[in-house]
Amino acid sequence: MARNKYPEETVRLILEQALALFIQKGYDDTSIQDIIDRLGGLSKGAIYHHFKSKEEIFEAVCNTIGQQNMAYFDGIRDDQSKSGLEKLKMMLRAGYQNPNCNAVIAVGRRIMNDPRFFQNEITEIYKLVVPFYVQPVIQQGIADGSLKTEYPKELAEVLITLINIWANPAITKTTPEEMRRKLLFLDKLLHGIGLALLDSEMLEQYVELCRRYNE
Amino acid sequence: MARNKYPEETVRLILEQALALFIQKGYDDTSIQDIIDRLGGLSKGAIYHHFKSKEEIFEAVCNTIGQQNMAYFDGIRDDQSKSGLEKLKMMLRAGYQNPNCNAVIAVGRRIMNDPRFFQNEITEIYKLVVPFYVQPVIQQGIADGSLKTEYPKELAEVLITLINIWANPAITKTTPEEMRRKLLFLDKLLHGIGLALLDSEMLEQYVELCRRYNE
DNA sequence: AAATCACATACCGACGGTCGGTATTATAAG
DNA sequence: CTTATAATACCGACCGTCGGTATGTGATTT
């Protein structure tokens, strides 16, 4: 195959097939040759023309997923018509109602089997999700009076830590019943500092997500 | 070098040098040859006689560290003279006062640069530390009346998640001042459910640990 | 027409792991 | 206490695979 007039299509193809393989077999067990085999005639030269290493392909794949998720969060954060508290609730609901969440489940299933996905997931939480999305929304909530705390940053971090790590069936193997108890306890914790964030609909949806995750 | 009469010494040597290299360069960047070079004449055959793969060496290294840490926790849990609440506090203090904690800091410094150490750390929390140590101690506390909760398992998990992940400077880059605020917020959270676990001495020690960790 | 781009292809060194062999030690029968 | 036998501890040459590179080539842009 000769030169492609639309090289960004080649990039897209590489990332798409690489992601599929990373999810299926994990990073280490996916070889460059595996990716080449699914490129429909393209060769190793094509890959190393667009990416300088296998590692860089992985990062690009993660960035693609990350940006899709963050686009959804952008919309919530920048919505002018809602209070900080409402936005915070919407962000907590994102786990089960963002349009990308099937892809997230697919990646999630790989997380415990792939140290790189695993680390990427948790790193992203503290470097991106909290400072650029959750904390700003909490600060809005303080400003508009919809919620009160002296520790906006810490609240943001704890909330996301508990929801995205502890109550993440991809990370801590969890049955739907255990998930229910986790959320009940989390609700109790939050009530203890005067926050009513979780409602019964959210609880049921998380339990359902957990059930779906376990097949 | 000829055959060793005490093969367990060879195993110990391999694990010792492998750990040093894993901490220094990380798992992926440590080659079998690197390990061989520090074995004083032993060859690749020796390594693959005692271990079936590089991966297995890593697991053995992690188990060694893990068992050293758990030995300390064993002593706390099985102490007959203390209440559950006191034991729980002692476990929280283990971060800065267990005898192995310098080694833990050394490994900790590698954690964010090595996906395998990273995953191992977090996995161990939920598979070992919580079910075999923290949760039993909390249940003791309930039985002896020194603490109250309807969610012993969830409390154990949340506590350890927040202390060992969120408030772990090896995982979330943290300044001593940030550490202080984290613990103050955590204390507030725990007070909200009627638990007084943290005292000012613990707080200062954790801040100091954080400072030491950052050099 | 020149330069650049988008690939193809041949090739490289390093790596994890295997395997046949050898020297040492444990076992136990004579 | 020997001595034959088996099991263990280790050696090191070798292998396939992998990530990555150097160079070539034809299409496209300027």
CSV table of C-alpha atoms (C1' of nucleotides) in Angstrom, one decimal:
chain,number,residue,atom,x,y,z
A,1,MET,CA,0.0,0.0,0.0
A,2,ALA,CA,1.4,3.4,-1.0
A,3,ARG,CA,1.0,6.7,0.6
A,4,ASN,CA,-2.4,7.6,2.1
A,5,LYS,CA,-3.9,11.0,1.2
A,6,TYR,CA,-5.5,11.1,4.7
A,7,PRO,CA,-2.9,10.1,7.2
A,8,GLU,CA,-5.1,10.9,10.2
A,9,GLU,CA,-7.2,8.0,9.1
A,10,THR,CA,-4.2,5.7,9.5
A,11,VAL,CA,-3.6,7.1,12.9
A,12,ARG,CA,-7.2,6.5,13.9
A,13,LEU,CA,-7.0,2.9,12.6
A,14,ILE,CA,-3.8,2.2,14.5
A,15,LEU,CA,-5.3,3.6,17.8
A,16,GLU,CA,-8.6,1.8,17.2
A,17,GLN,CA,-6.9,-1.6,16.7
A,18,ALA,CA,-4.3,-1.0,19.4
A,19,LEU,CA,-7.1,-0.3,21.9
A,20,ALA,CA,-9.0,-3.4,21.0
A,21,LEU,CA,-5.9,-5.5,21.5
A,22,PHE,CA,-4.9,-3.8,24.7
A,23,ILE,CA,-8.4,-4.5,26.1
A,24,GLN,CA,-8.3,-8.1,24.8
A,25,LYS,CA,-4.8,-9.1,25.7
A,26,GLY,CA,-3.3,-6.3,27.8
A,27,TYR,CA,-0.4,-4.1,27.0
A,28,ASP,CA,2.5,-6.4,27.5
A,29,ASP,CA,0.9,-9.3,25.7
A,30,THR,CA,0.1,-7.2,22.7
A,31,SER,CA,3.0,-7.0,20.3
A,32,ILE,CA,3.6,-4.4,17.6
A,33,GLN,CA,3.2,-7.3,15.1
A,34,ASP,CA,-0.2,-8.1,16.6
A,35,ILE,CA,-1.2,-4.5,15.8
A,36,ILE,CA,0.3,-4.7,12.3
A,37,ASP,CA,-1.7,-7.8,11.5
A,38,ARG,CA,-4.9,-5.9,12.0
A,39,LEU,CA,-4.0,-2.9,9.9
A,40,GLY,CA,-5.1,-4.4,6.6
A,41,GLY,CA,-1.8,-4.3,4.7
A,42,LEU,CA,0.0,-1.5,6.5
A,43,SER,CA,3.4,-2.3,7.9
A,44,LYS,CA,5.7,-1.6,10.8
A,45,GLY,CA,7.0,1.5,9.0
A,46,ALA,CA,3.5,3.0,9.1
A,47,ILE,CA,3.3,2.6,12.9
A,48,TYR,CA,6.7,4.0,13.6
A,49,HIS,CA,6.1,6.9,11.2
A,50,HIS,CA,3.1,8.0,13.3
A,51,PHE,CA,4.3,6.9,16.8
A,52,LYS,CA,7.8,6.9,18.1
A,53,SER,CA,7.3,3.9,20.5
A,54,LYS,CA,4.8,1.3,21.7
A,55,GLU,CA,4.6,3.3,24.9
A,56,GLU,CA,3.5,6.4,22.9
A,57,ILE,CA,0.7,4.4,21.3
A,58,PHE,CA,-0.5,3.4,24.7
A,59,GLU,CA,-0.5,7.0,25.9
A,60,ALA,CA,-2.4,8.1,22.8
A,61,VAL,CA,-5.0,5.4,23.4
A,62,CYS,CA,-5.4,6.5,27.0
A,63,ASN,CA,-5.6,10.2,26.0
A,64,THR,CA,-8.3,9.3,23.4
A,65,ILE,CA,-10.4,7.6,26.0
A,66,GLY,CA,-9.7,10.3,28.6
A,67,GLN,CA,-10.7,13.1,26.3
A,68,GLN,CA,-14.0,11.4,25.4
A,69,ASN,CA,-14.8,11.2,29.1
A,70,MET,CA,-13.7,14.7,29.9
A,71,ALA,CA,-15.8,16.1,27.1
A,72,TYR,CA,-18.8,14.9,29.0
A,73,PHE,CA,-17.5,16.5,32.2
A,74,ASP,CA,-16.8,19.8,30.4
A,75,GLY,CA,-20.5,20.0,29.6
A,76,ILE,CA,-21.5,19.5,33.2
A,77,ARG,CA,-19.0,21.9,34.7
A,78,ASP,CA,-19.7,24.7,32.2
A,79,ASP,CA,-23.4,24.5,32.4
A,80,GLN,CA,-24.6,28.0,33.6
A,81,SER,CA,-28.1,26.9,34.6
A,82,LYS,CA,-27.3,24.5,37.5
A,83,SER,CA,-26.0,24.9,41.0
A,84,GLY,CA,-22.7,23.4,42.2
A,85,LEU,CA,-24.5,20.8,44.2
A,86,GLU,CA,-26.5,19.7,41.2
A,87,LYS,CA,-23.4,19.5,39.0
A,88,LEU,CA,-21.6,17.5,41.6
A,89,LYS,CA,-24.5,15.0,41.7
A,90,MET,CA,-24.4,14.8,37.9
A,91,MET,CA,-20.7,14.0,38.0
A,92,LEU,CA,-21.3,11.2,40.4
A,93,ARG,CA,-24.0,10.0,38.1
A,94,ALA,CA,-21.6,10.0,35.1
A,95,GLY,CA,-20.4,6.6,36.1
A,96,TYR,CA,-23.6,5.0,34.8
A,97,GLN,CA,-25.1,7.6,32.5
A,98,ASN,CA,-22.3,9.0,30.4
A,99,PRO,CA,-22.5,7.9,26.7
A,100,ASN,CA,-19.0,6.5,26.8
A,101,CYS,CA,-19.7,4.2,29.7
A,102,ASN,CA,-19.8,0.9,27.8
A,103,ALA,CA,-16.2,1.6,26.6
A,104,VAL,CA,-15.3,2.4,30.2
A,105,ILE,CA,-16.7,-1.0,31.3
A,106,ALA,CA,-14.7,-2.7,28.6
A,107,VAL,CA,-11.5,-1.0,29.7
A,108,GLY,CA,-12.4,-1.6,33.3
A,109,ARG,CA,-12.5,-5.3,32.9
A,110,ARG,CA,-8.9,-5.2,31.8
A,111,ILE,CA,-7.8,-2.9,34.6
A,112,MET,CA,-7.0,-5.5,37.2
A,113,ASN,CA,-5.1,-7.6,34.6
A,114,ASP,CA,-3.0,-4.7,33.3
A,115,PRO,CA,-0.8,-2.7,35.6
A,116,ARG,CA,-0.6,0.1,33.1
A,117,PHE,CA,-4.3,0.7,32.6
A,118,PHE,CA,-4.6,0.4,36.4
A,119,GLN,CA,-2.0,3.1,37.1
A,120,ASN,CA,-3.3,5.3,34.3
A,121,GLU,CA,-6.8,5.2,35.8
A,122,ILE,CA,-5.8,6.2,39.3
A,123,THR,CA,-3.2,8.8,38.2
A,124,GLU,CA,-5.8,10.5,36.0
A,125,ILE,CA,-8.2,10.8,38.9
A,126,TYR,CA,-5.8,13.0,40.9
A,127,LYS,CA,-4.2,14.9,38.0
A,128,LEU,CA,-7.2,15.6,36.0
A,129,VAL,CA,-10.6,14.7,37.3
A,130,VAL,CA,-10.3,16.3,40.7
A,131,PRO,CA,-8.5,19.5,40.0
A,132,PHE,CA,-10.2,20.4,36.7
A,133,TYR,CA,-13.7,19.2,37.3
A,134,VAL,CA,-14.8,18.1,40.8
A,135,GLN,CA,-13.1,20.7,42.8
A,136,PRO,CA,-14.2,23.6,40.7
A,137,VAL,CA,-17.8,22.4,40.9
A,138,ILE,CA,-17.6,22.1,44.6
A,139,GLN,CA,-16.2,25.6,44.8
A,140,GLN,CA,-19.1,26.8,42.7
A,141,GLY,CA,-21.4,25.1,45.1
A,142,ILE,CA,-19.8,27.0,48.0
A,143,ALA,CA,-20.1,30.3,46.1
A,144,ASP,CA,-23.8,29.8,45.2
A,145,GLY,CA,-24.6,28.4,48.6
A,146,SER,CA,-25.8,25.0,47.5
A,147,LEU,CA,-23.2,23.2,49.6
A,148,LYS,CA,-20.9,24.0,52.5
A,149,THR,CA,-17.4,22.8,53.4
A,150,GLU,CA,-14.2,24.2,54.7
A,151,TYR,CA,-12.3,21.5,52.7
A,152,PRO,CA,-13.3,21.7,49.1
A,153,LYS,CA,-10.2,20.1,47.7
A,154,GLU,CA,-10.1,17.3,50.3
A,155,LEU,CA,-13.8,16.7,49.8
A,156,ALA,CA,-13.4,16.4,46.1
A,157,GLU,CA,-10.5,14.0,46.5
A,158,VAL,CA,-12.2,11.8,49.1
A,159,LEU,CA,-15.4,11.7,47.1
A,160,ILE,CA,-13.7,10.6,43.9
A,161,THR,CA,-11.3,8.3,45.7
A,162,LEU,CA,-14.2,6.4,47.3
A,163,ILE,CA,-16.4,6.4,44.2
A,164,ASN,CA,-13.8,5.7,41.6
A,165,ILE,CA,-11.5,3.4,43.5
A,166,TRP,CA,-13.2,1.9,46.5
A,167,ALA,CA,-16.7,1.6,44.9
A,168,ASN,CA,-15.3,0.7,41.5
A,169,PRO,CA,-16.0,-3.0,40.8
A,170,ALA,CA,-13.2,-2.9,38.2
A,171,ILE,CA,-10.7,-2.3,41.0
A,172,THR,CA,-12.3,-3.9,44.1
A,173,LYS,CA,-14.2,-7.0,43.2
A,174,THR,CA,-17.6,-6.2,44.4
A,175,THR,CA,-21.0,-8.0,44.4
A,176,PRO,CA,-24.2,-5.9,43.9
A,177,GLU,CA,-25.1,-6.4,47.5
A,178,GLU,CA,-21.7,-5.2,48.7
A,179,MET,CA,-22.0,-2.2,46.4
A,180,ARG,CA,-25.3,-1.4,48.1
A,181,ARG,CA,-23.7,-1.5,51.5
A,182,LYS,CA,-20.8,0.6,50.3
A,183,LEU,CA,-23.0,3.3,49.1
A,184,LEU,CA,-25.2,3.3,52.2
A,185,PHE,CA,-22.1,3.7,54.3
A,186,LEU,CA,-20.8,6.4,52.1
A,187,ASP,CA,-24.1,8.2,52.4
A,188,LYS,CA,-23.8,8.0,56.2
A,189,LEU,CA,-20.3,9.4,56.0
A,190,LEU,CA,-21.4,12.3,53.9
A,191,HIS,CA,-24.4,13.0,56.1
A,192,GLY,CA,-22.0,13.2,59.0
A,193,ILE,CA,-20.5,16.3,57.5
A,194,GLY,CA,-23.8,17.7,56.4
A,195,LEU,CA,-24.0,16.6,52.8
A,196,ALA,CA,-26.9,14.9,51.1
A,197,LEU,CA,-25.4,13.8,47.8
A,198,LEU,CA,-26.7,10.3,47.2
A,199,ASP,CA,-30.3,9.4,46.6
A,200,SER,CA,-32.0,6.1,46.2
A,201,GLU,CA,-32.1,6.3,42.4
A,202,MET,CA,-28.3,6.7,42.3
A,203,LEU,CA,-27.9,3.9,44.7
A,204,GLU,CA,-29.9,1.5,42.6
A,205,GLN,CA,-28.2,2.6,39.4
A,206,TYR,CA,-24.8,1.9,40.9
A,207,VAL,CA,-25.9,-1.5,42.1
A,208,GLU,CA,-27.2,-2.2,38.6
A,209,LEU,CA,-23.9,-1.0,37.1
A,210,CYS,CA,-22.1,-3.3,39.4
A,211,ARG,CA,-24.3,-6.2,38.3
A,212,ARG,CA,-23.7,-5.4,34.7
A,213,TYR,CA,-20.0,-5.3,35.3
A,214,ASN,CA,-20.0,-8.7,36.8
A,215,GLU,CA,-21.7,-9.9,33.6
B,1,MET,CA,31.1,-21.1,41.3
B,2,ALA,CA,30.1,-24.6,42.2
B,3,ARG,CA,27.0,-26.0,43.8
B,4,ASN,CA,25.9,-24.4,47.1
B,5,LYS,CA,25.2,-26.7,50.0
B,6,TYR,CA,22.5,-24.3,51.2
B,7,PRO,CA,20.4,-23.4,48.2
B,8,GLU,CA,18.1,-21.2,50.2
B,9,GLU,CA,21.0,-18.8,50.5
B,10,THR,CA,21.1,-18.6,46.8
B,11,VAL,CA,17.4,-17.9,46.7
B,12,ARG,CA,17.8,-15.2,49.3
B,13,LEU,CA,20.7,-13.6,47.3
B,14,ILE,CA,18.6,-13.6,44.1
B,15,LEU,CA,15.6,-12.0,45.9
B,16,GLU,CA,17.8,-9.4,47.7
B,17,GLN,CA,19.6,-8.3,44.5
B,18,ALA,CA,16.4,-8.4,42.4
B,19,LEU,CA,14.6,-6.1,45.0
B,20,ALA,CA,17.5,-3.7,45.0
B,21,LEU,CA,17.4,-3.5,41.2
B,22,PHE,CA,13.6,-3.2,41.0
B,23,ILE,CA,13.7,-0.3,43.4
B,24,GLN,CA,16.5,1.3,41.6
B,25,LYS,CA,15.4,0.8,38.0
B,26,GLY,CA,11.9,-0.6,38.1
B,27,TYR,CA,10.7,-4.0,36.9
B,28,ASP,CA,10.7,-3.5,33.2
B,29,ASP,CA,14.1,-1.9,33.1
B,30,THR,CA,15.7,-4.6,35.2
B,31,SER,CA,16.9,-7.4,33.0
B,32,ILE,CA,17.7,-11.0,34.1
B,33,GLN,CA,21.3,-10.2,33.1
B,34,ASP,CA,21.3,-7.2,35.5
B,35,ILE,CA,20.4,-9.6,38.3
B,36,ILE,CA,23.0,-12.2,37.2
B,37,ASP,CA,25.7,-9.5,37.2
B,38,ARG,CA,25.1,-8.9,40.9
B,39,LEU,CA,25.1,-12.6,41.9
B,40,GLY,CA,28.8,-13.0,42.3
B,41,GLY,CA,29.5,-15.6,39.7
B,42,LEU,CA,26.1,-17.4,39.6
B,43,SER,CA,24.6,-17.8,36.1
B,44,LYS,CA,21.3,-17.7,34.4
B,45,GLY,CA,20.8,-21.4,35.0
B,46,ALA,CA,20.9,-20.7,38.8
B,47,ILE,CA,18.0,-18.2,38.5
B,48,TYR,CA,15.9,-20.4,36.3
B,49,HIS,CA,16.5,-23.3,38.5
B,50,HIS,CA,15.0,-21.5,41.5
B,51,PHE,CA,12.4,-19.4,39.7
B,52,LYS,CA,10.4,-20.2,36.6
B,53,SER,CA,10.2,-16.7,35.3
B,54,LYS,CA,11.1,-13.1,35.9
B,55,GLU,CA,7.5,-12.5,36.9
B,56,GLU,CA,7.8,-15.2,39.6
B,57,ILE,CA,10.9,-13.4,41.0
B,58,PHE,CA,8.8,-10.2,41.2
B,59,GLU,CA,6.0,-12.0,43.1
B,60,ALA,CA,8.5,-13.6,45.5
B,61,VAL,CA,10.1,-10.2,46.1
B,62,CYS,CA,6.6,-8.7,46.9
B,63,ASN,CA,5.7,-11.6,49.1
B,64,THR,CA,8.9,-11.1,51.1
B,65,ILE,CA,8.1,-7.5,51.7
B,66,GLY,CA,4.5,-8.2,52.4
B,67,GLN,CA,5.2,-10.9,55.0
B,68,GLN,CA,7.6,-8.6,56.8
B,69,ASN,CA,4.9,-6.0,57.1
B,70,MET,CA,2.2,-8.4,58.0
B,71,ALA,CA,4.3,-9.9,60.8
B,72,TYR,CA,4.1,-6.5,62.5
B,73,PHE,CA,0.3,-6.5,62.1
B,74,ASP,CA,0.0,-10.0,63.4
B,75,GLY,CA,1.5,-8.8,66.7
B,76,ILE,CA,-1.0,-6.0,67.0
B,77,ARG,CA,-4.1,-8.0,66.1
B,78,ASP,CA,-3.3,-10.9,68.4
B,79,ASP,CA,-2.4,-8.8,71.4
B,80,GLN,CA,-4.8,-9.9,74.2
B,81,SER,CA,-4.3,-6.9,76.4
B,82,LYS,CA,-5.7,-4.1,74.2
B,83,SER,CA,-9.1,-3.1,73.0
B,84,GLY,CA,-10.2,-3.1,69.4
B,85,LEU,CA,-10.1,0.6,69.2
B,86,GLU,CA,-6.6,0.8,70.6
B,87,LYS,CA,-5.4,-1.9,68.1
B,88,LEU,CA,-7.0,0.0,65.2
B,89,LYS,CA,-5.2,3.2,66.3
B,90,MET,CA,-1.9,1.2,66.4
B,91,MET,CA,-2.5,-0.1,62.9
B,92,LEU,CA,-3.0,3.5,61.7
B,93,ARG,CA,0.3,4.4,63.5
B,94,ALA,CA,2.1,1.5,61.7
B,95,GLY,CA,2.7,3.8,58.7
B,96,TYR,CA,5.4,5.7,60.6
B,97,GLN,CA,6.3,3.4,63.5
B,98,ASN,CA,6.7,-0.1,62.1
B,99,PRO,CA,10.3,-1.2,62.0
B,100,ASN,CA,10.1,-1.9,58.3
B,101,CYS,CA,9.0,1.6,57.4
B,102,ASN,CA,12.3,2.7,55.8
B,103,ALA,CA,12.1,-0.1,53.3
B,104,VAL,CA,8.5,0.8,52.7
B,105,ILE,CA,9.5,4.4,51.9
B,106,ALA,CA,12.2,3.1,49.5
B,107,VAL,CA,9.7,0.9,47.7
B,108,GLY,CA,7.2,3.8,47.9
B,109,ARG,CA,9.5,6.1,45.9
B,110,ARG,CA,9.3,3.6,43.1
B,111,ILE,CA,5.6,3.1,43.2
B,112,MET,CA,4.5,5.8,40.8
B,113,ASN,CA,7.2,4.9,38.4
B,114,ASP,CA,6.4,1.2,38.3
B,115,PRO,CA,2.9,0.0,37.4
B,116,ARG,CA,3.6,-3.4,38.9
B,117,PHE,CA,4.6,-2.2,42.4
B,118,PHE,CA,1.7,0.2,42.1
B,119,GLN,CA,-0.9,-2.5,41.4
B,120,ASN,CA,0.6,-4.8,43.9
B,121,GLU,CA,0.3,-2.2,46.7
B,122,ILE,CA,-3.3,-1.5,46.1
B,123,THR,CA,-4.3,-5.1,45.5
B,124,GLU,CA,-2.7,-6.2,48.7
B,125,ILE,CA,-4.8,-3.6,50.6
B,126,TYR,CA,-8.1,-5.2,49.7
B,127,LYS,CA,-7.0,-8.8,49.6
B,128,LEU,CA,-4.9,-8.9,52.7
B,129,VAL,CA,-4.7,-5.9,55.0
B,130,VAL,CA,-8.4,-5.2,55.2
B,131,PRO,CA,-9.9,-8.7,55.6
B,132,PHE,CA,-7.2,-10.3,57.7
B,133,TYR,CA,-6.2,-7.4,59.9
B,134,VAL,CA,-8.3,-4.2,60.0
B,135,GLN,CA,-11.7,-5.7,59.8
B,136,PRO,CA,-11.1,-8.3,62.5
B,137,VAL,CA,-9.8,-5.6,64.8
B,138,ILE,CA,-12.8,-3.4,64.2
B,139,GLN,CA,-15.1,-6.4,64.9
B,140,GLN,CA,-13.2,-6.9,68.1
B,141,GLY,CA,-13.8,-3.3,68.9
B,142,ILE,CA,-17.5,-3.8,68.4
B,143,ALA,CA,-17.5,-6.8,70.6
B,144,ASP,CA,-15.6,-5.2,73.5
B,145,GLY,CA,-17.6,-2.0,73.2
B,146,SER,CA,-14.6,0.3,72.4
B,147,LEU,CA,-16.2,1.4,69.1
B,148,LYS,CA,-19.5,1.3,67.3
B,149,THR,CA,-20.5,0.9,63.7
B,150,GLU,CA,-23.1,-1.0,61.6
B,151,TYR,CA,-20.6,-1.2,58.8
B,152,PRO,CA,-17.4,-2.9,60.1
B,153,LYS,CA,-16.2,-4.1,56.7
B,154,GLU,CA,-17.0,-0.8,54.9
B,155,LEU,CA,-15.4,1.2,57.7
B,156,ALA,CA,-12.2,-0.9,57.4
B,157,GLU,CA,-12.1,-0.5,53.7
B,158,VAL,CA,-12.7,3.3,53.7
B,159,LEU,CA,-10.2,3.9,56.4
B,160,ILE,CA,-7.5,2.0,54.7
B,161,THR,CA,-8.4,3.4,51.3
B,162,LEU,CA,-8.1,6.9,52.6
B,163,ILE,CA,-5.0,6.4,54.7
B,164,ASN,CA,-3.0,4.1,52.4
B,165,ILE,CA,-4.0,5.5,49.0
B,166,TRP,CA,-5.4,9.0,49.3
B,167,ALA,CA,-3.1,10.1,52.2
B,168,ASN,CA,-0.2,8.2,50.8
B,169,PRO,CA,2.5,10.6,49.5
B,170,ALA,CA,3.9,7.7,47.4
B,171,ILE,CA,0.7,7.6,45.4
B,172,THR,CA,-0.8,11.2,45.6
B,173,LYS,CA,2.0,13.7,45.5
B,174,THR,CA,1.5,15.6,48.8
B,175,THR,CA,3.2,18.4,50.6
B,176,PRO,CA,3.3,18.3,54.4
B,177,GLU,CA,0.8,21.1,54.6
B,178,GLU,CA,-1.6,19.2,52.3
B,179,MET,CA,-1.1,16.2,54.4
B,180,ARG,CA,-2.2,18.1,57.5
B,181,ARG,CA,-5.4,19.3,55.8
B,182,LYS,CA,-6.1,15.8,54.6
B,183,LEU,CA,-5.9,14.4,58.1
B,184,LEU,CA,-7.9,17.2,59.6
B,185,PHE,CA,-10.7,16.5,57.0
B,186,LEU,CA,-10.5,12.8,57.6
B,187,ASP,CA,-10.8,13.4,61.4
B,188,LYS,CA,-13.9,15.5,60.7
B,189,LEU,CA,-15.4,12.7,58.5
B,190,LEU,CA,-14.8,10.2,61.2
B,191,HIS,CA,-16.2,12.4,64.0
B,192,GLY,CA,-19.3,12.7,61.8
B,193,ILE,CA,-19.9,8.9,62.4
B,194,GLY,CA,-18.9,9.1,66.0
B,195,LEU,CA,-15.3,7.9,65.8
B,196,ALA,CA,-12.4,9.6,67.4
B,197,LEU,CA,-9.4,7.8,65.9
B,198,LEU,CA,-6.9,10.5,65.1
B,199,ASP,CA,-5.0,12.5,67.7
B,200,SER,CA,-2.7,15.4,67.3
B,201,GLU,CA,0.4,13.2,67.8
B,202,MET,CA,-0.6,11.0,64.9
B,203,LEU,CA,-1.3,14.0,62.8
B,204,GLU,CA,2.1,15.4,63.4
B,205,GLN,CA,3.8,12.1,62.8
B,206,TYR,CA,2.1,11.7,59.5
B,207,VAL,CA,3.0,15.2,58.4
B,208,GLU,CA,6.6,14.4,59.4
B,209,LEU,CA,6.5,11.1,57.4
B,210,CYS,CA,5.3,13.1,54.5
B,211,ARG,CA,8.1,15.5,54.8
B,212,ARG,CA,10.7,12.7,55.0
B,213,TYR,CA,9.2,11.1,52.0
B,214,ASN,CA,9.6,14.3,50.0
B,215,GLU,CA,13.3,14.1,50.9
C,1,DA,C1',11.4,19.9,-10.4
C,2,DA,C1',12.4,19.7,-5.7
C,3,DA,C1',11.1,18.7,-1.4
C,4,DT,C1',8.3,16.4,1.7
C,5,DC,C1',5.4,12.9,3.2
C,6,DA,C1',3.6,8.2,4.0
C,7,DC,C1',4.7,4.4,4.0
C,8,DA,C1',7.6,-0.6,2.9
C,9,DT,C1',11.3,-3.6,4.0
C,10,DA,C1',15.4,-5.5,5.7
C,11,DC,C1',17.8,-5.7,9.5
C,12,DC,C1',19.7,-5.2,14.6
C,13,DG,C1',20.6,-6.0,19.4
C,14,DA,C1',18.6,-7.1,23.7
C,15,DC,C1',15.7,-9.7,26.1
C,16,DG,C1',13.2,-13.7,28.5
C,17,DG,C1',13.4,-18.4,28.5
C,18,DT,C1',15.1,-23.4,27.3
C,19,DC,C1',17.9,-27.3,27.2
C,20,DG,C1',21.6,-30.7,27.4
C,21,DG,C1',25.2,-31.3,30.2
C,22,DT,C1',28.2,-31.5,34.7
C,23,DA,C1',29.7,-31.3,39.3
C,24,DT,C1',28.2,-31.8,43.9
C,25,DT,C1',25.5,-33.7,47.5
C,26,DA,C1',22.0,-36.8,49.7
C,27,DT,C1',20.4,-41.6,50.1
C,28,DA,C1',20.7,-46.1,51.2
C,29,DA,C1',21.9,-50.8,50.1
C,30,DG,C1',25.8,-53.9,50.7
D,1,DC,C1',32.3,-47.4,56.0
D,2,DT,C1',31.9,-48.0,51.1
D,3,DT,C1',29.8,-47.5,47.1
D,4,DA,C1',26.2,-47.3,43.6
D,5,DT,C1',22.3,-44.4,42.5
D,6,DA,C1',19.4,-40.7,42.5
D,7,DA,C1',18.5,-36.0,43.1
D,8,DT,C1',20.0,-31.4,43.3
D,9,DA,C1',22.4,-27.0,42.0
D,10,DC,C1',24.2,-24.9,38.6
D,11,DC,C1',26.5,-23.8,33.8
D,12,DG,C1',26.3,-21.5,29.4
D,13,DA,C1',25.3,-22.0,24.6
D,14,DC,C1',21.5,-21.3,22.1
D,15,DC,C1',16.6,-19.8,20.4
D,16,DG,C1',12.6,-17.2,19.1
D,17,DT,C1',10.5,-12.9,19.7
D,18,DC,C1',10.3,-8.4,20.6
D,19,DG,C1',10.7,-3.2,20.2
D,20,DG,C1',13.1,-0.3,17.4
D,21,DT,C1',16.1,1.7,13.3
D,22,DA,C1',18.0,2.7,8.7
D,23,DT,C1',17.2,3.1,4.3
D,24,DG,C1',14.6,2.9,0.2
D,25,DT,C1',10.5,4.2,-2.8
D,26,DG,C1',6.7,6.1,-4.9
D,27,DA,C1',3.0,9.4,-4.3
D,28,DT,C1',1.8,14.2,-3.1
D,29,DT,C1',2.6,18.9,-2.2
D,30,DT,C1',5.0,23.3,-3.1
